[in-house]
GROMACS .gro file of C-alpha atoms in nm:
model
   98
    1UNK     CA    1  -1.055  -2.129 -12.608
    2UNK     CA    2  -0.863  -2.118 -12.948
    3UNK     CA    3  -0.927  -2.500 -13.071
    4UNK     CA    4  -1.220  -2.388 -13.256
    5UNK     CA    5  -1.121  -2.017 -13.389
    6UNK     CA    6  -0.982  -1.974 -13.692
    7UNK     CA    7  -0.715  -1.726 -13.727
    8UNK     CA    8  -0.789  -1.510 -14.008
    9UNK     CA    9  -0.557  -1.290 -14.192
   10UNK     CA   10  -0.698  -0.952 -14.302
   11UNK     CA   11  -0.444  -0.841 -14.541
   12UNK     CA   12  -0.718  -0.503 -14.661
   13UNK     CA   13  -0.730  -0.384 -14.301
   14UNK     CA   14  -0.335  -0.547 -14.230
   15UNK     CA   15  -0.433  -0.764 -13.954
   16UNK     CA   16  -0.461  -1.090 -13.803
   17UNK     CA   17  -0.796  -1.175 -13.654
   18UNK     CA   18  -0.885  -1.448 -13.419
   19UNK     CA   19  -1.298  -1.454 -13.335
   20UNK     CA   20  -1.397  -1.617 -13.015
   21UNK     CA   21  -1.761  -1.602 -12.965
   22UNK     CA   22  -1.856  -1.224 -13.010
   23UNK     CA   23  -1.517  -1.093 -12.923
   24UNK     CA   24  -1.205  -1.060 -13.167
   25UNK     CA   25  -0.851  -1.061 -13.093
   26UNK     CA   26  -0.608  -0.840 -13.320
   27UNK     CA   27  -0.235  -0.828 -13.419
   28UNK     CA   28  -0.180  -0.563 -13.660
   29UNK     CA   29   0.092  -0.596 -13.880
   30UNK     CA   30   0.307  -0.422 -14.166
   31UNK     CA   31   0.428  -0.626 -14.447
   32UNK     CA   32   0.754  -0.490 -14.625
   33UNK     CA   33   0.955  -0.709 -14.892
   34UNK     CA   34   1.005  -1.048 -14.699
   35UNK     CA   35   0.974  -0.939 -14.326
   36UNK     CA   36   0.624  -0.882 -14.137
   37UNK     CA   37   0.620  -0.603 -13.857
   38UNK     CA   38   0.413  -0.689 -13.563
   39UNK     CA   39   0.303  -0.358 -13.446
   40UNK     CA   40   0.047  -0.382 -13.203
   41UNK     CA   41  -0.184  -0.664 -13.024
   42UNK     CA   42  -0.525  -0.601 -12.919
   43UNK     CA   43  -0.694  -0.869 -12.690
   44UNK     CA   44  -1.080  -0.755 -12.531
   45UNK     CA   45  -1.053  -0.783 -12.182
   46UNK     CA   46  -1.273  -1.097 -12.171
   47UNK     CA   47  -1.051  -1.264 -12.361
   48UNK     CA   48  -0.739  -1.141 -12.165
   49UNK     CA   49  -0.560  -1.443 -12.004
   50UNK     CA   50  -0.176  -1.539 -12.063
   51UNK     CA   51  -0.279  -1.865 -12.190
   52UNK     CA   52  -0.514  -1.689 -12.490
   53UNK     CA   53  -0.254  -1.465 -12.550
   54UNK     CA   54   0.028  -1.735 -12.584
   55UNK     CA   55  -0.223  -1.951 -12.772
   56UNK     CA   56  -0.310  -1.658 -13.027
   57UNK     CA   57   0.077  -1.566 -13.104
   58UNK     CA   58   0.198  -1.918 -13.144
   59UNK     CA   59  -0.111  -1.940 -13.422
   60UNK     CA   60  -0.005  -1.635 -13.588
   61UNK     CA   61   0.387  -1.718 -13.605
   62UNK     CA   62   0.282  -2.051 -13.713
   63UNK     CA   63   0.099  -1.877 -13.985
   64UNK     CA   64   0.400  -1.660 -14.095
   65UNK     CA   65   0.620  -1.947 -14.047
   66UNK     CA   66   0.425  -2.096 -14.320
   67UNK     CA   67   0.481  -1.805 -14.553
   68UNK     CA   68   0.852  -1.831 -14.510
   69UNK     CA   69   0.891  -1.466 -14.397
   70UNK     CA   70   1.106  -1.280 -14.125
   71UNK     CA   71   0.955  -1.151 -13.836
   72UNK     CA   72   0.982  -0.820 -13.683
   73UNK     CA   73   0.806  -0.787 -13.344
   74UNK     CA   74   0.784  -0.405 -13.262
   75UNK     CA   75   0.497  -0.431 -12.977
   76UNK     CA   76   0.672  -0.532 -12.644
   77UNK     CA   77   0.444  -0.799 -12.571
   78UNK     CA   78   0.484  -0.944 -12.881
   79UNK     CA   79   0.909  -0.940 -12.861
   80UNK     CA   80   0.872  -1.067 -12.535
   81UNK     CA   81   0.642  -1.409 -12.673
   82UNK     CA   82   0.970  -1.433 -12.892
   83UNK     CA   83   1.206  -1.398 -12.626
   84UNK     CA   84   1.022  -1.674 -12.438
   85UNK     CA   85   1.019  -1.910 -12.743
   86UNK     CA   86   1.364  -2.039 -12.898
   87UNK     CA   87   1.191  -2.202 -13.204
   88UNK     CA   88   1.033  -1.807 -13.278
   89UNK     CA   89   1.371  -1.695 -13.245
   90UNK     CA   90   1.492  -1.803 -13.575
   91UNK     CA   91   1.245  -1.640 -13.745
   92UNK     CA   92   1.372  -1.308 -13.668
   93UNK     CA   93   1.582  -1.126 -13.960
   94UNK     CA   94   1.946  -1.108 -13.976
   95UNK     CA   95   2.086  -0.889 -13.722
   96UNK     CA   96   1.767  -0.848 -13.528
   97UNK     CA   97   1.808  -0.968 -13.131
   98UNK     CA   98   1.573  -0.915 -12.901
   0.00000   0.00000   0.00000
């Protein structure tokens, strides 16, 4: 589902956007110093599935990793994703445990 979709970082609205057909999934964020706080994930019902959610989050985390900044997941769904993916735990700031 996400193979042809392009991840967009809408810095004006402070959110990552992934549009598939006529629907758009969003992860809202707040950027402070060298940390990005992922605050809310909104996925339309027609797109909701575990595999889509994981692919979307992986795209967002890979994008953030390229920028070499730390991630602070404040949303329960995003924190759960980090817990289940060891490679993204290294992106957490020093002292933050999930």
